[in-house]
CSV table of C-alpha atoms in Angstrom, one decimal:
chain,number,residue,atom,x,y,z
K,258,MET,CA,12.8,10.0,22.9
K,259,SER,CA,14.9,8.3,25.5
K,260,GLY,CA,12.7,9.6,28.3
K,261,ALA,CA,9.4,8.8,26.7
K,262,LYS,CA,7.5,5.7,27.7
K,263,HIS,CA,6.9,2.8,25.3
K,264,VAL,CA,3.4,2.7,24.0
K,265,ILE,CA,4.0,-0.3,21.7
K,266,GLU,CA,6.4,-3.2,22.5
K,267,ALA,CA,6.7,-6.0,20.0
K,268,ARG,CA,8.9,-9.0,20.9
K,269,GLY,CA,9.7,-11.9,18.6
K,270,VAL,CA,6.5,-11.6,16.7
K,271,HIS,CA,5.7,-14.4,14.2
K,272,LYS,CA,2.5,-14.7,12.1
K,273,HIS,CA,1.9,-18.1,10.4
K,274,TYR,CA,-0.8,-19.0,7.9
K,275,ARG,CA,-1.6,-22.3,6.3
K,276,LEU,CA,-2.7,-21.6,2.7
K,277,GLY,CA,-5.3,-23.9,1.2
K,278,VAL,CA,-6.0,-25.4,4.6
K,279,THR,CA,-9.0,-27.2,6.2
K,280,ASP,CA,-9.4,-26.5,9.9
K,281,HIS,CA,-10.3,-29.6,12.0
K,282,ARG,CA,-9.6,-28.2,15.4
K,283,THR,CA,-12.1,-28.8,18.1
K,284,LEU,CA,-13.9,-26.1,20.0
K,285,GLY,CA,-11.6,-27.0,22.9
K,286,ASP,CA,-8.5,-26.4,20.8
K,287,THR,CA,-9.9,-23.0,19.7
K,288,ILE,CA,-10.7,-21.9,23.2
K,289,ALA,CA,-7.3,-23.0,24.4
K,290,ALA,CA,-5.7,-20.9,21.6
K,291,LEU,CA,-7.8,-17.8,22.4
K,292,PHE,CA,-6.5,-17.9,26.0
K,293,GLY,CA,-2.9,-18.4,24.9
K,294,ARG,CA,-2.1,-14.7,25.4
K,295,GLY,CA,-0.8,-14.3,21.9
K,296,HIS,CA,1.3,-17.5,21.9
K,297,ILE,CA,0.4,-20.7,20.1
K,298,SER,CA,3.0,-23.4,20.4
K,299,ASP,CA,2.0,-25.4,17.3
K,300,PRO,CA,-0.1,-23.5,14.7
K,301,ALA,CA,-0.5,-26.7,12.5
K,302,ILE,CA,-2.4,-28.6,15.2
K,303,GLY,CA,-5.8,-29.7,13.8
K,304,ARG,CA,-5.0,-28.4,10.3
K,305,VAL,CA,-5.0,-30.6,7.2
K,306,GLY,CA,-3.3,-29.9,3.9
K,307,GLY,CA,-2.1,-26.6,2.5
K,308,ARG,CA,1.2,-24.8,2.5
K,309,ASP,CA,3.1,-22.9,5.2
K,310,PHE,CA,3.3,-19.2,4.8
K,311,TRP,CA,5.0,-16.9,7.3
K,312,ALA,CA,3.7,-13.4,7.0
K,313,LEU,CA,6.0,-12.2,9.8
K,314,ARG,CA,9.2,-13.7,11.2
K,315,ASP,CA,10.8,-12.6,14.5
K,316,VAL,CA,9.8,-8.9,14.4
K,317,SER,CA,10.8,-6.9,17.4
K,318,PHE,CA,10.7,-3.1,18.1
K,319,ASN,CA,9.6,-0.4,20.6
K,320,ILE,CA,7.6,2.7,19.8
K,321,HIS,CA,7.6,5.6,22.1
K,322,GLN,CA,4.7,7.9,22.9
K,323,GLY,CA,4.5,10.8,20.4
K,324,GLU,CA,6.5,9.1,17.7
K,325,VAL,CA,5.4,9.1,14.1
K,326,VAL,CA,6.6,5.9,12.6
K,327,GLY,CA,6.4,4.9,8.9
K,328,VAL,CA,6.2,1.3,7.8
K,329,ILE,CA,7.5,0.6,4.3
K,330,GLY,CA,8.2,-2.4,2.1
K,331,ARG,CA,7.2,-4.1,-1.1
K,332,ASN,CA,3.8,-5.8,-1.6
K,333,GLY,CA,3.7,-9.0,0.6
K,334,ALA,CA,6.4,-7.7,2.9
K,335,GLY,CA,4.1,-8.1,6.0
K,336,LYS,CA,3.1,-4.4,6.5
K,337,SER,CA,-0.6,-4.9,6.5
K,338,THR,CA,-0.3,-8.1,8.7
K,339,LEU,CA,1.7,-6.1,11.2
K,340,LEU,CA,-0.9,-3.4,11.3
K,341,LYS,CA,-3.7,-6.0,11.8
K,342,LEU,CA,-1.8,-7.4,14.8
K,343,LEU,CA,-1.3,-3.9,16.3
K,344,SER,CA,-5.0,-3.2,15.7
K,345,ARG,CA,-5.9,-6.4,17.5
K,346,ILE,CA,-7.8,-7.7,14.4
K,347,THR,CA,-5.8,-10.9,14.6
K,348,ARG,CA,-3.3,-12.4,17.0
K,349,PRO,CA,0.4,-13.3,16.6
K,350,THR,CA,1.2,-17.0,16.1
K,351,SER,CA,4.1,-16.6,18.6
K,352,GLY,CA,5.7,-13.7,20.3
K,353,SER,CA,4.0,-10.8,22.1
K,354,ILE,CA,2.7,-7.3,21.4
K,355,ARG,CA,2.0,-4.9,24.3
K,356,MET,CA,0.1,-1.7,23.7
K,357,ARG,CA,-0.8,1.1,26.1
K,358,GLY,CA,-3.7,3.3,25.2
K,359,ARG,CA,-6.7,3.4,22.8
K,360,VAL,CA,-6.0,2.4,19.2
K,361,SER,CA,-7.8,3.8,16.2
K,362,SER,CA,-7.2,2.2,12.9
K,363,LEU,CA,-7.9,2.8,9.2
K,364,LEU,CA,-6.7,-0.2,7.4
K,365,GLU,CA,-9.0,-0.5,4.4
K,366,VAL,CA,-12.1,1.1,3.0
K,367,GLY,CA,-15.1,0.5,5.2
K,368,THR,CA,-13.2,-1.1,8.1
K,369,GLY,CA,-15.2,-0.9,11.3
K,370,PHE,CA,-18.4,0.3,9.5
K,371,HIS,CA,-21.7,-1.5,9.6
K,372,PRO,CA,-23.1,-1.2,6.0
K,373,GLU,CA,-26.7,-1.0,7.1
K,374,LEU,CA,-26.2,1.9,9.6
K,375,THR,CA,-26.1,5.5,8.6
K,376,GLY,CA,-22.9,7.6,8.6
K,377,LEU,CA,-24.0,9.3,11.8
K,378,GLU,CA,-24.8,6.0,13.5
K,379,ASN,CA,-21.4,4.6,12.4
K,380,ILE,CA,-19.6,7.6,14.0
K,381,HIS,CA,-21.2,6.8,17.3
K,382,LEU,CA,-20.5,3.1,16.9
K,383,ASN,CA,-16.8,3.6,16.2
K,384,GLY,CA,-16.6,5.9,19.2
K,385,ALA,CA,-18.2,3.4,21.4
K,386,ILE,CA,-15.8,0.7,20.2
K,387,LEU,CA,-12.9,3.0,21.2
K,388,GLY,CA,-14.4,3.2,24.6
K,389,MET,CA,-15.5,6.8,24.4
K,390,ARG,CA,-18.5,8.3,26.2
K,391,ARG,CA,-21.4,9.9,24.4
K,392,ALA,CA,-20.3,13.4,25.5
K,393,GLU,CA,-16.8,12.8,24.1
K,394,ILE,CA,-18.2,11.7,20.7
K,395,ALA,CA,-20.6,14.6,20.6
K,396,SER,CA,-17.8,17.1,21.2
K,397,LYS,CA,-16.0,15.9,18.1
K,398,LEU,CA,-19.0,15.3,15.9
K,399,ASP,CA,-19.0,18.6,14.0
K,400,GLU,CA,-15.3,18.3,13.3
K,401,ILE,CA,-15.7,14.8,12.0
K,402,ILE,CA,-18.6,15.7,9.7
K,403,ALA,CA,-16.8,18.8,8.4
K,404,PHE,CA,-13.6,16.9,7.7
K,405,ALA,CA,-15.4,14.1,5.9
K,406,GLY,CA,-17.6,16.4,3.9
K,407,ILE,CA,-20.6,14.1,4.1
K,408,GLY,CA,-23.1,16.5,5.7
K,409,PRO,CA,-25.9,15.9,3.2
K,410,HIS,CA,-25.5,12.1,3.5
K,411,LEU,CA,-25.3,11.7,7.3
K,412,GLU,CA,-28.6,9.8,7.4
K,413,THR,CA,-27.7,7.6,4.4
K,414,PRO,CA,-26.6,4.0,5.0
K,415,ILE,CA,-22.9,3.4,4.6
K,416,LYS,CA,-23.5,0.8,1.9
K,417,ARG,CA,-24.7,3.5,-0.4
K,418,TYR,CA,-21.5,5.6,0.0
K,419,SER,CA,-18.9,5.8,-2.7
K,420,THR,CA,-15.4,4.6,-2.1
K,421,GLY,CA,-14.2,8.2,-1.6
K,422,MET,CA,-16.9,9.0,0.9
K,423,LYS,CA,-16.1,5.9,3.0
K,424,VAL,CA,-12.4,6.7,3.0
K,425,ARG,CA,-13.1,10.3,4.1
K,426,LEU,CA,-15.5,9.3,6.9
K,427,GLY,CA,-13.2,6.4,8.0
K,428,PHE,CA,-10.2,8.7,8.3
K,429,ALA,CA,-12.2,11.5,10.0
K,430,VAL,CA,-13.5,9.1,12.6
K,431,ALA,CA,-10.1,7.4,13.2
K,432,ALA,CA,-8.2,10.7,13.5
K,433,HIS,CA,-10.7,12.9,15.4
K,434,LEU,CA,-11.8,10.6,18.3
K,435,GLU,CA,-8.6,11.2,20.1
K,436,PRO,CA,-6.9,7.8,20.2
K,437,GLU,CA,-3.6,7.5,21.9
K,438,ILE,CA,-2.4,5.4,18.9
K,439,LEU,CA,-3.5,6.1,15.3
K,440,VAL,CA,-2.8,3.4,12.8
K,441,VAL,CA,-3.2,4.3,9.1
K,442,ASP,CA,-2.7,2.0,6.1
K,443,GLU,CA,-2.0,3.2,2.5
K,444,VAL,CA,-5.8,3.3,2.0
K,445,LEU,CA,-5.3,7.1,1.6
K,446,ALA,CA,-3.9,6.4,-1.8
K,447,VAL,CA,-7.5,6.2,-3.1
K,448,GLY,CA,-8.3,9.8,-2.1
K,449,ASP,CA,-7.6,12.8,-4.2
K,450,ALA,CA,-4.6,15.1,-3.8
K,451,GLU,CA,-6.4,17.7,-1.7
K,452,PHE,CA,-7.8,15.0,0.7
K,453,GLN,CA,-4.4,13.4,1.1
K,454,LYS,CA,-2.9,16.8,2.0
K,455,ARG,CA,-5.6,17.3,4.6
K,456,CYS,CA,-5.0,13.8,6.0
K,457,LEU,CA,-1.3,14.4,6.3
K,458,GLY,CA,-2.0,17.7,8.1
K,459,ARG,CA,-4.3,16.0,10.5
K,460,MET,CA,-1.8,13.2,11.3
K,461,ARG,CA,0.8,15.9,12.0
K,462,SER,CA,-1.6,17.6,14.4
K,463,VAL,CA,-2.3,14.2,16.1
K,464,ALA,CA,1.5,13.7,16.5
K,465,ASP,CA,2.0,17.3,17.8
K,466,SER,CA,-0.5,16.6,20.5
K,467,GLY,CA,1.8,13.9,21.9
K,468,ARG,CA,0.0,10.9,20.5
K,469,THR,CA,1.5,8.1,18.4
K,470,VAL,CA,1.0,7.5,14.7
K,471,LEU,CA,1.9,4.5,12.6
K,472,PHE,CA,1.7,5.2,8.9
K,473,VAL,CA,2.1,2.7,6.0
K,474,SER,CA,2.7,4.1,2.6
K,475,HIS,CA,4.5,3.5,-0.7
K,476,ASN,CA,4.8,7.2,-1.2
K,477,MET,CA,8.2,8.1,0.1
K,478,PHE,CA,7.6,11.8,-0.1
K,479,SER,CA,4.7,11.4,2.4
K,480,VAL,CA,6.7,9.2,4.6
K,481,GLN,CA,9.7,11.6,4.7
K,482,SER,CA,7.5,14.6,5.3
K,483,LEU,CA,5.5,13.1,8.1
K,484,CYS,CA,7.7,10.4,9.9
K,485,SER,CA,10.7,10.8,12.1
K,486,ARG,CA,11.5,7.1,12.0
K,487,VAL,CA,10.8,4.2,9.6
K,488,ILE,CA,10.5,0.5,9.9
K,489,TRP,CA,11.3,-1.4,6.7
K,490,LEU,CA,9.9,-4.9,6.4
K,491,ASP,CA,11.1,-7.4,3.7
K,492,GLN,CA,9.6,-10.8,3.3
K,493,GLY,CA,8.2,-10.7,6.8
K,494,ARG,CA,11.4,-9.8,8.5
K,495,LEU,CA,12.5,-6.4,10.0
K,496,GLN,CA,15.1,-5.3,7.5
K,497,GLU,CA,16.0,-1.9,9.0
K,498,ASP,CA,14.7,0.4,11.7
K,499,GLY,CA,16.0,3.9,12.1
K,500,PRO,CA,15.9,7.6,11.1
K,501,THR,CA,13.6,8.2,8.1
K,502,ALA,CA,16.2,9.6,5.7
K,503,GLU,CA,18.6,6.7,6.2
K,504,VAL,CA,16.1,3.9,5.9
K,505,VAL,CA,14.3,5.4,2.9
K,506,ARG,CA,17.7,5.8,1.2
K,507,SER,CA,18.5,2.1,1.8
K,508,TYR,CA,15.0,1.0,0.7
K,509,LEU,CA,15.1,3.0,-2.6
K,510,ALA,CA,18.6,1.8,-3.4
K,511,GLU,CA,17.4,-1.8,-3.2
K,512,THR,CA,14.0,-1.4,-4.9
K,513,ASN,CA,15.6,0.6,-7.7
K,514,ALA,CA,17.8,-2.4,-8.6
K,515,PRO,CA,16.6,-3.4,-12.1
K,516,ASN,CA,14.4,-6.5,-12.2
K,517,HIS,CA,13.2,-7.0,-15.8
K,518,THR,CA,11.0,-10.1,-15.2
K,519,ARG,CA,8.7,-11.3,-12.4
K,520,VAL,CA,6.7,-14.5,-12.4
K,521,TRP,CA,4.3,-15.7,-9.8
K,522,GLU,CA,2.8,-19.2,-9.1
K,523,ALA,CA,-1.0,-19.4,-9.3
K,524,ASP,CA,-1.5,-19.4,-5.5
K,525,GLU,CA,0.9,-16.5,-4.9
K,526,ALA,CA,0.0,-14.2,-7.8
K,527,PRO,CA,-1.2,-10.7,-6.8
K,528,GLY,CA,-4.9,-10.1,-7.6
K,529,THR,CA,-8.4,-11.1,-6.6
K,530,ASP,CA,-10.7,-14.1,-7.1
K,531,VAL,CA,-11.5,-12.9,-10.6
K,532,LEU,CA,-8.2,-11.6,-11.9
K,533,ARG,CA,-4.5,-12.5,-11.2
K,534,LEU,CA,-1.3,-11.1,-12.5
K,535,ARG,CA,0.9,-14.1,-13.3
K,536,ALA,CA,3.9,-12.4,-14.9
K,537,VAL,CA,5.2,-9.0,-15.9
K,538,GLU,CA,8.2,-8.3,-18.1
K,539,VAL,CA,9.9,-5.1,-19.4
K,540,ARG,CA,12.1,-5.3,-22.5
K,541,ALA,CA,13.9,-3.0,-24.9
K,542,LEU,CA,12.6,-3.1,-28.4
K,543,ALA,CA,16.0,-3.1,-30.1
K,544,ALA,CA,18.2,-5.8,-31.7
K,545,GLU,CA,20.9,-5.3,-29.0
K,546,LYS,CA,18.2,-5.4,-26.2
K,547,ALA,CA,19.8,-2.3,-24.6
K,548,PHE,CA,17.7,0.1,-22.6
K,549,LEU,CA,18.7,3.4,-24.3
K,550,THR,CA,16.9,6.8,-24.4
K,551,THR,CA,16.5,6.3,-28.1
K,552,VAL,CA,14.9,2.9,-27.9
K,553,PRO,CA,11.2,2.1,-27.2
K,554,VAL,CA,10.4,0.0,-24.1
K,555,GLU,CA,7.7,-2.6,-23.9
K,556,VAL,CA,5.9,-3.7,-20.7
K,557,GLU,CA,4.1,-7.1,-21.0
K,558,MET,CA,1.5,-8.3,-18.5
K,559,ARG,CA,0.3,-11.9,-18.5
K,560,LEU,CA,-3.0,-12.2,-16.7
K,561,ASP,CA,-5.3,-15.0,-15.6
K,562,ASN,CA,-8.8,-13.8,-16.1
K,563,LEU,CA,-10.8,-16.0,-13.7
K,564,GLY,CA,-14.2,-14.4,-13.9
K,565,ILE,CA,-14.4,-11.0,-15.8
K,566,THR,CA,-16.8,-11.2,-18.7
K,567,ASP,CA,-17.8,-7.6,-19.0
K,568,SER,CA,-15.7,-4.6,-20.3
K,569,ASP,CA,-15.2,-3.1,-16.8
K,570,LEU,CA,-11.5,-3.4,-16.3
K,571,ASN,CA,-8.9,-0.8,-16.6
K,572,ILE,CA,-5.1,-0.9,-16.1
K,573,GLN,CA,-2.9,2.0,-15.3
K,574,MET,CA,0.9,1.9,-15.5
K,575,ILE,CA,2.6,4.2,-13.0
K,576,VAL,CA,6.3,5.0,-13.7
K,577,HIS,CA,8.4,6.3,-10.9
K,578,THR,CA,12.0,7.7,-10.9
K,579,GLU,CA,14.7,6.6,-8.5
K,580,ASP,CA,13.8,9.6,-6.3
K,581,ASP,CA,10.2,8.3,-6.1
K,582,VAL,CA,8.8,11.0,-8.3
K,583,ILE,CA,6.0,10.0,-10.7
K,584,ALA,CA,7.4,10.5,-14.2
K,585,PHE,CA,4.1,9.7,-15.8
K,586,ILE,CA,0.9,7.5,-15.7
K,587,SER,CA,-0.5,5.8,-18.7
K,588,ASP,CA,-4.2,4.7,-18.8
K,589,MET,CA,-5.2,1.7,-20.9
K,590,THR,CA,-8.8,2.6,-21.6
K,591,GLU,CA,-7.9,6.2,-22.6
K,592,SER,CA,-5.6,4.7,-25.2
K,593,ILE,CA,-7.6,1.8,-26.6
K,594,GLY,CA,-11.1,2.2,-25.2
K,595,THR,CA,-13.1,-0.7,-23.6
K,596,SER,CA,-14.1,-4.1,-24.9
K,597,LEU,CA,-15.4,-7.4,-23.4
K,598,TRP,CA,-12.9,-9.5,-21.6
K,599,VAL,CA,-12.7,-13.3,-22.3
K,600,PRO,CA,-12.0,-15.6,-19.3
K,601,GLY,CA,-8.6,-17.4,-19.5
K,602,PRO,CA,-5.0,-16.4,-20.0
K,603,THR,CA,-4.6,-12.9,-21.4
K,604,THR,CA,-1.6,-10.8,-22.5
K,605,VAL,CA,-1.6,-7.0,-22.3
K,606,ARG,CA,1.3,-4.9,-23.6
K,607,CYS,CA,2.1,-1.2,-23.3
K,608,THR,CA,4.9,0.5,-25.2
K,609,ILE,CA,6.9,3.5,-23.9
K,610,PRO,CA,8.1,5.4,-27.0
K,611,GLU,CA,11.7,6.2,-27.8
K,612,ASP,CA,13.0,9.6,-26.9
K,613,LEU,CA,10.7,10.1,-23.9
K,614,LEU,CA,12.6,8.9,-20.8
K,615,ASN,CA,15.7,10.5,-19.5
K,616,ASP,CA,18.7,8.3,-18.6
K,617,GLY,CA,18.2,6.9,-15.1
K,618,VAL,CA,16.5,4.2,-13.0
K,619,TYR,CA,12.7,3.7,-13.2
K,620,ARG,CA,10.2,1.6,-11.3
K,621,ILE,CA,6.8,0.5,-12.7
K,622,SER,CA,3.7,-0.1,-10.6
K,623,LEU,CA,0.5,-1.5,-12.0
K,624,LEU,CA,-3.0,-0.4,-10.9
K,625,PHE,CA,-6.0,-2.5,-11.9
K,626,GLN,CA,-9.4,-0.8,-11.6
K,627,ARG,CA,-13.0,-2.0,-11.7
K,628,ARG,CA,-16.3,-0.1,-11.0
K,629,GLY,CA,-14.5,3.2,-10.8
K,630,ALA,CA,-12.3,2.1,-7.9
K,631,ARG,CA,-9.0,0.3,-7.2
K,632,HIS,CA,-9.4,-3.5,-7.8
K,633,PHE,CA,-5.8,-4.2,-6.7
K,634,ILE,CA,-2.3,-2.7,-7.2
K,635,VAL,CA,1.1,-4.2,-7.6
K,636,GLU,CA,3.6,-1.6,-6.3
K,637,ASP,CA,7.2,-1.7,-7.7
K,638,ALA,CA,6.4,-4.6,-10.0
K,639,LEU,CA,9.5,-4.0,-12.1
K,640,GLY,CA,12.6,-1.8,-12.4
K,641,PHE,CA,14.8,-0.9,-15.3
K,642,GLN,CA,17.6,1.5,-16.1
K,643,VAL,CA,17.8,3.6,-19.2
K,644,MET,CA,21.2,4.5,-20.5
K,645,GLU,CA,22.3,7.5,-22.6
K,646,GLY,CA,21.7,7.0,-26.4
K,647,PRO,CA,23.5,8.8,-29.3
K,648,ARG,CA,23.5,12.6,-28.8
K,649,GLN,CA,24.2,15.7,-30.9
K,650,GLY,CA,25.2,19.2,-29.9
K,651,ALA,CA,27.6,20.5,-27.3
K,652,TRP,CA,25.9,19.4,-24.1
K,653,PHE,CA,27.0,15.9,-22.9
K,654,GLN,CA,26.2,16.0,-19.2
K,655,LYS,CA,23.0,14.5,-17.7
K,656,TRP,CA,19.9,16.4,-18.5
K,657,ARG,CA,17.7,17.4,-15.5
K,658,GLY,CA,14.2,16.0,-15.2
K,659,ALA,CA,12.4,12.6,-15.3
K,660,LEU,CA,11.6,12.9,-19.0
K,661,ARG,CA,13.6,14.1,-22.0
K,662,PRO,CA,11.2,14.0,-24.9
K,663,ARG,CA,12.4,14.8,-28.4
K,664,LEU,CA,9.9,17.5,-29.4
K,665,HIS,CA,9.2,19.0,-32.8
K,666,TRP,CA,11.1,22.3,-33.3
K,667,GLN,CA,10.9,24.7,-36.3
K,668,ARG,CA,12.9,27.8,-37.3
């Protein structure tokens, strides 16, 4: 890539927010900031109260034409903030970002769509925003419609589309209107396996045509299969930037480190206006508190229910191995059904039975669902390591596989 030109140059990028802030800047202050060419000398001017939060700190990198770059990191690491800066949705507090070429982004469900316009009208609107001529949009129209699979609903307003339909159409528009730079957030996680496979194939074809792709994902298999290079962000800072295999190995080594308890302050807790996850803990249900293959494991979630009074809330627990393979997923409502939720502090527990997990390191992610769609997700909420328990027989090496259930045998 040494001979390829830079299509993205980030230099000393900071992004500052003032949480719980009231903005008292004048119109003149705002206009001055808008013409500051990405540099604001004092982000606190005119702002009263609140708490400082730096989403990004001194991030610098170059991306060459034709590179496929993955962006990884824990929740809150700054990944989505970086993509919003690259997509020109917001501006850096200080530092600079230079980009060469048209940018097409898919950052979250429905981004760039007007809810009152039909699917067909939104395709033309997105193309116009990208600076494409009518003829260019028309030449890609059949491909977009076929990929999205929304032919019967082309004349239906977007506001009546399901989450899956919006994602399919959003990706189809972003990837088919020939941008020089394609930016895709982990929104693809809400699609089914077949759709994700098609999306990855489309991103490969975009990259093969000499265009640039930035891809955020928590799925390390997707990152490793698609990306030649990875940027790892941690607490707003660039932790590592290099070849995919090396960076992913370093990232998994750190995220696999056991962390049995996490607690968040009210204003930092992951969630939404109606539900927050305040704490999560994993513990071994044994007198010696040791995580053994023969000991059950309990996961406890402490929630702040700020506004859910119906029964429409489901929680899924996703357990990954240290190689980022999903060992299993457990669904709360399939186990205990549904019931009305009462506002206030709530505790939810899930028990992993003994003689199920193999010895090894595991990570737990928590997915909260409402109205048949993702409400929010906490990736890599916790980690724990299971050690070998008492064994019988002649085989004393490590068993293969993520699970090692003790099944019922007869003879």
